[in-house]
Amino acid sequence: GAVVSQHPSWVICKSGTSVKIECRSLDFQATTMFWYRQFPKQSLMLMATSNEGSKATYEQGVEKDKFLINHASLTLSTLTVTSAHPEDSSFYICSAGGLLQETQYFGPGTRLLVL
Amino acid sequence: DQQVKQNSPSLSVQEGRISILNCDYTNSMFDYFLWYKKYPAEGPTFLISISSIKDKNEDGRFTVFLNKSAKHLSLHIVPSQPGDSAVYFCAASEGYGNKLVFGAGTILRVKS
């Protein structure tokens, strides 16, 4: 299957700082990238969908000014958690899909801990 | 409002036997269904998918069955192996390549 990477794999930051998470499709062009969040023992909840070169579409209840998504190229999307607070601590996972892909391929996830 | 439901939080199966994981959905617009396997602190790994024009899709030890009238799908793993122990998520979308709605997951434990 296709390979999607995420960086960093884990991050610890102080409350009030911003954190950027990168998602890269390594061997295919991702026309669409998705960002998910998973709390312990819960399912993956879609936060937003981004198409290359256009603004992201956010799911209901997700603050677009807090979770900034940029999809500047067909291989890279970034999620920036601005002014992070402890309640933003979670496991963030991206996925990438392309026109020739059977499914979305998921990155390994980023564990964020806000102190 | 859970559009995709996996009502069994966990399942325990003996090695070599069949594992059956179930999933129900409520949105009649869903026409593409997928199963993912996930280990803790890792991203989901795609297993198998099925579109609504089919009622069965098979890939090695994995078979997915779709019953559209019942809005139900199931994943059969046979024979089950200890390495299959993981969390299995059912997901659905309206159209191929669109956003996925996930179920809550089922923890599968295969005992040797």
Short mmCIF file of C-alpha atoms in Angstrom, two decimals:
data_model
loop_
_atom_site.label_atom_id
_atom_site.label_comp_id
_atom_site.label_asym_id
_atom_site.label_seq_id
_atom_site.Cartn_x
_atom_site.Cartn_y
_atom_site.Cartn_z
CA GLY A 1 0.00 0.00 0.00
CA ALA A 2 0.91 3.65 -0.23
CA VAL A 3 3.04 5.27 2.47
CA VAL A 4 2.05 8.30 4.50
CA SER A 5 4.35 9.79 7.08
CA GLN A 6 3.72 12.19 9.94
CA HIS A 7 6.12 14.36 11.82
CA PRO A 8 6.63 14.63 14.69
CA SER A 9 5.46 11.32 16.12
CA TRP A 10 5.01 12.87 19.51
CA VAL A 11 5.27 16.34 20.98
CA ILE A 12 5.01 17.86 24.44
CA CYS A 13 4.41 21.57 24.66
CA LYS A 14 3.42 24.24 27.13
CA SER A 15 -0.07 25.65 27.21
CA GLY A 16 -0.41 28.65 24.91
CA THR A 17 2.16 27.58 22.35
CA SER A 18 1.46 26.50 18.79
CA VAL A 19 2.32 23.12 17.37
CA LYS A 20 2.68 22.18 13.73
CA ILE A 21 2.18 18.62 12.50
CA GLU A 22 3.23 17.57 9.01
CA CYS A 23 1.64 14.88 6.90
CA ARG A 24 3.37 13.65 3.76
CA SER A 25 2.38 11.16 1.08
CA LEU A 26 5.68 9.57 0.11
CA ASP A 27 4.91 7.63 -3.05
CA PHE A 28 1.74 9.07 -4.52
CA GLN A 29 0.07 12.40 -5.15
CA ALA A 30 -2.56 13.08 -2.54
CA THR A 31 -5.29 15.22 -4.00
CA THR A 32 -7.15 15.05 -0.72
CA MET A 33 -5.89 14.84 2.83
CA PHE A 34 -7.91 14.29 5.95
CA TRP A 35 -7.15 15.11 9.56
CA TYR A 36 -8.55 13.00 12.38
CA ARG A 37 -8.38 13.10 16.13
CA GLN A 38 -8.66 10.15 18.45
CA PHE A 39 -9.23 10.27 22.19
CA PRO A 40 -8.32 7.25 24.31
CA LYS A 41 -10.59 4.26 23.69
CA GLN A 42 -12.67 6.22 21.20
CA SER A 43 -13.06 6.21 17.48
CA LEU A 44 -11.37 8.43 14.95
CA MET A 45 -13.22 11.69 14.54
CA LEU A 46 -12.76 13.60 11.31
CA MET A 47 -11.68 17.18 11.91
CA ALA A 48 -11.30 18.49 8.39
CA THR A 49 -10.82 17.65 4.74
CA SER A 50 -8.32 19.49 2.62
CA ASN A 51 -7.87 19.51 -1.11
CA GLU A 52 -4.61 20.67 -2.61
CA GLY A 53 -4.64 24.37 -3.30
CA SER A 54 -7.96 25.16 -1.67
CA LYS A 55 -9.26 25.93 1.79
CA ALA A 56 -9.97 23.09 4.15
CA THR A 57 -13.51 22.03 4.95
CA TYR A 58 -14.00 21.68 8.69
CA GLU A 59 -16.43 19.37 10.42
CA GLN A 60 -19.08 20.80 12.69
CA GLY A 61 -17.69 21.78 16.06
CA VAL A 62 -14.07 22.06 14.92
CA GLU A 63 -12.65 25.56 15.30
CA LYS A 64 -10.95 26.51 12.05
CA ASP A 65 -9.04 29.36 13.68
CA LYS A 66 -7.60 27.00 16.25
CA PHE A 67 -6.76 24.13 13.93
CA LEU A 68 -5.12 25.66 10.88
CA ILE A 69 -4.76 23.36 7.92
CA ASN A 70 -2.61 24.00 4.90
CA HIS A 71 -2.41 21.72 1.87
CA ALA A 72 0.08 23.54 -0.28
CA SER A 73 1.24 20.65 -2.43
CA LEU A 74 0.12 17.22 -3.55
CA THR A 75 2.43 15.56 -1.04
CA LEU A 76 2.23 17.76 2.04
CA SER A 77 -0.45 18.96 4.41
CA THR A 78 0.11 20.61 7.77
CA LEU A 79 -2.07 20.96 10.84
CA THR A 80 -1.20 23.74 13.26
CA VAL A 81 -2.77 23.68 16.69
CA THR A 82 -2.69 27.31 17.74
CA SER A 83 -2.54 28.40 21.37
CA ALA A 84 -2.72 24.81 22.52
CA HIS A 85 -4.41 23.96 25.79
CA PRO A 86 -4.42 20.72 27.82
CA GLU A 87 -7.80 19.73 26.37
CA ASP A 88 -6.14 19.66 22.93
CA SER A 89 -4.00 16.75 24.09
CA SER A 90 -4.88 13.88 21.80
CA PHE A 91 -3.70 11.57 19.06
CA TYR A 92 -3.83 13.31 15.68
CA ILE A 93 -3.84 11.20 12.54
CA CYS A 94 -3.77 12.27 8.93
CA SER A 95 -4.77 10.29 5.90
CA ALA A 96 -4.20 10.85 2.23
CA GLY A 97 -6.17 9.85 -0.80
CA GLY A 98 -5.55 10.21 -4.49
CA LEU A 99 -7.49 9.68 -7.67
CA LEU A 100 -5.83 6.31 -8.20
CA GLN A 101 -6.01 5.15 -4.60
CA GLU A 102 -8.49 2.52 -3.48
CA THR A 103 -8.73 4.03 -0.05
CA GLN A 104 -7.28 6.63 2.24
CA TYR A 105 -3.88 5.72 3.59
CA PHE A 106 -3.17 6.75 7.13
CA GLY A 107 -0.09 8.19 8.72
CA PRO A 108 1.29 6.73 11.95
CA GLY A 109 -0.21 9.52 14.05
CA THR A 110 1.13 12.25 16.30
CA ARG A 111 0.70 12.15 20.04
CA LEU A 112 0.26 15.70 21.42
CA LEU A 113 0.52 16.42 25.12
CA VAL A 114 -0.11 19.96 26.27
CA LEU A 115 1.04 20.76 29.79
CA ASP B 1 -25.77 10.56 16.21
CA GLN B 2 -23.63 7.54 15.35
CA GLN B 3 -24.00 6.77 11.68
CA VAL B 4 -21.68 3.77 11.89
CA LYS B 5 -21.99 1.44 14.83
CA GLN B 6 -19.88 -1.43 16.05
CA ASN B 7 -21.86 -2.77 18.94
CA SER B 8 -19.33 -5.29 20.19
CA PRO B 9 -16.49 -3.53 22.02
CA SER B 10 -14.44 -6.72 22.10
CA LEU B 11 -14.25 -10.24 20.73
CA SER B 12 -12.12 -13.18 21.82
CA VAL B 13 -11.46 -16.08 19.45
CA GLN B 14 -9.32 -19.18 19.53
CA GLU B 15 -6.49 -19.41 17.03
CA GLY B 16 -7.57 -21.21 13.86
CA ARG B 17 -11.24 -20.39 14.33
CA ILE B 18 -13.29 -17.80 12.47
CA SER B 19 -13.52 -14.21 13.72
CA ILE B 20 -16.67 -12.33 12.77
CA LEU B 21 -16.78 -8.59 13.33
CA ASN B 22 -20.03 -6.76 12.76
CA CYS B 23 -20.93 -3.24 11.74
CA ASP B 24 -24.24 -1.45 11.23
CA TYR B 25 -24.92 1.86 9.55
CA THR B 26 -27.86 4.22 9.40
CA ASN B 27 -27.06 6.52 6.50
CA SER B 28 -28.57 5.09 3.33
CA MET B 29 -26.33 7.36 1.26
CA PHE B 30 -23.24 5.38 2.26
CA ASP B 31 -22.11 3.33 -0.71
CA TYR B 32 -18.52 2.47 0.08
CA PHE B 33 -17.40 0.53 3.13
CA LEU B 34 -13.99 -0.27 4.50
CA TRP B 35 -12.35 -2.18 7.33
CA TYR B 36 -9.19 -1.00 9.02
CA LYS B 37 -6.94 -2.64 11.58
CA LYS B 38 -5.24 -0.51 14.19
CA TYR B 39 -2.60 -1.06 16.83
CA PRO B 40 -2.23 1.35 19.78
CA ALA B 41 -0.40 4.58 18.97
CA GLU B 42 -0.36 3.77 15.25
CA GLY B 43 -2.46 4.86 12.30
CA PRO B 44 -5.10 2.49 10.88
CA THR B 45 -4.06 0.02 8.21
CA PHE B 46 -6.45 -0.66 5.37
CA LEU B 47 -7.68 -4.25 5.17
CA ILE B 48 -10.49 -4.61 2.69
CA SER B 49 -13.32 -2.63 1.15
CA ILE B 50 -16.61 -3.20 -0.59
CA SER B 51 -18.84 -1.03 -2.69
CA SER B 52 -22.61 -1.13 -2.53
CA ILE B 53 -22.88 -2.83 -5.89
CA LYS B 54 -21.43 -5.98 -4.37
CA ASP B 55 -22.45 -8.15 -1.47
CA LYS B 56 -19.16 -9.91 -0.93
CA ASN B 57 -15.47 -9.19 -1.36
CA GLU B 58 -12.69 -11.58 -0.49
CA ASP B 59 -8.96 -11.08 -0.03
CA GLY B 60 -7.03 -14.00 1.37
CA ARG B 61 -8.18 -14.71 4.90
CA PHE B 62 -10.43 -11.65 4.94
CA THR B 63 -13.96 -11.54 3.55
CA VAL B 64 -16.40 -8.67 3.87
CA PHE B 65 -20.12 -9.22 3.45
CA LEU B 66 -22.59 -6.43 2.83
CA ASN B 67 -26.34 -6.64 3.43
CA LYS B 68 -27.74 -3.39 2.11
CA SER B 69 -31.33 -4.04 3.08
CA ALA B 70 -30.26 -4.57 6.68
CA LYS B 71 -27.61 -1.84 6.52
CA HIS B 72 -25.17 -4.32 7.93
CA LEU B 73 -21.71 -5.48 7.05
CA SER B 74 -19.38 -8.00 8.58
CA LEU B 75 -15.73 -8.92 8.36
CA HIS B 76 -14.79 -12.59 8.51
CA ILE B 77 -11.24 -13.62 9.28
CA VAL B 78 -10.47 -17.28 8.80
CA PRO B 79 -8.38 -18.85 10.10
CA SER B 80 -7.71 -16.35 12.88
CA GLN B 81 -4.10 -15.89 13.93
CA PRO B 82 -2.61 -14.32 17.08
CA GLY B 83 -1.16 -11.55 14.91
CA ASP B 84 -4.70 -10.52 14.03
CA SER B 85 -5.18 -9.24 17.57
CA ALA B 86 -5.84 -5.51 17.21
CA VAL B 87 -8.66 -2.97 17.08
CA TYR B 88 -10.81 -3.25 13.96
CA PHE B 89 -12.66 -0.23 12.66
CA CYS B 90 -15.50 -0.23 10.21
CA ALA B 91 -15.80 2.91 8.08
CA ALA B 92 -18.22 4.18 5.46
CA SER B 93 -18.37 6.99 2.94
CA GLU B 94 -20.74 8.57 0.48
CA GLY B 95 -18.88 7.96 -2.70
CA TYR B 96 -15.46 6.62 -3.41
CA GLY B 97 -12.63 8.68 -1.97
CA ASN B 98 -14.78 10.91 0.20
CA LYS B 99 -14.60 11.47 3.92
CA LEU B 100 -14.94 8.43 6.11
CA VAL B 101 -17.21 7.97 9.09
CA PHE B 102 -15.77 5.47 11.55
CA GLY B 103 -17.38 3.11 13.99
CA ALA B 104 -16.15 2.91 17.56
CA GLY B 105 -14.01 -0.13 16.91
CA THR B 106 -13.92 -3.72 18.13
CA ILE B 107 -10.95 -5.15 20.01
CA LEU B 108 -10.15 -8.60 18.65
CA ARG B 109 -8.07 -10.97 20.74
CA VAL B 110 -6.95 -14.21 19.14
CA LYS B 111 -5.79 -16.72 21.73
CA SER B 112 -3.18 -19.31 20.89
#
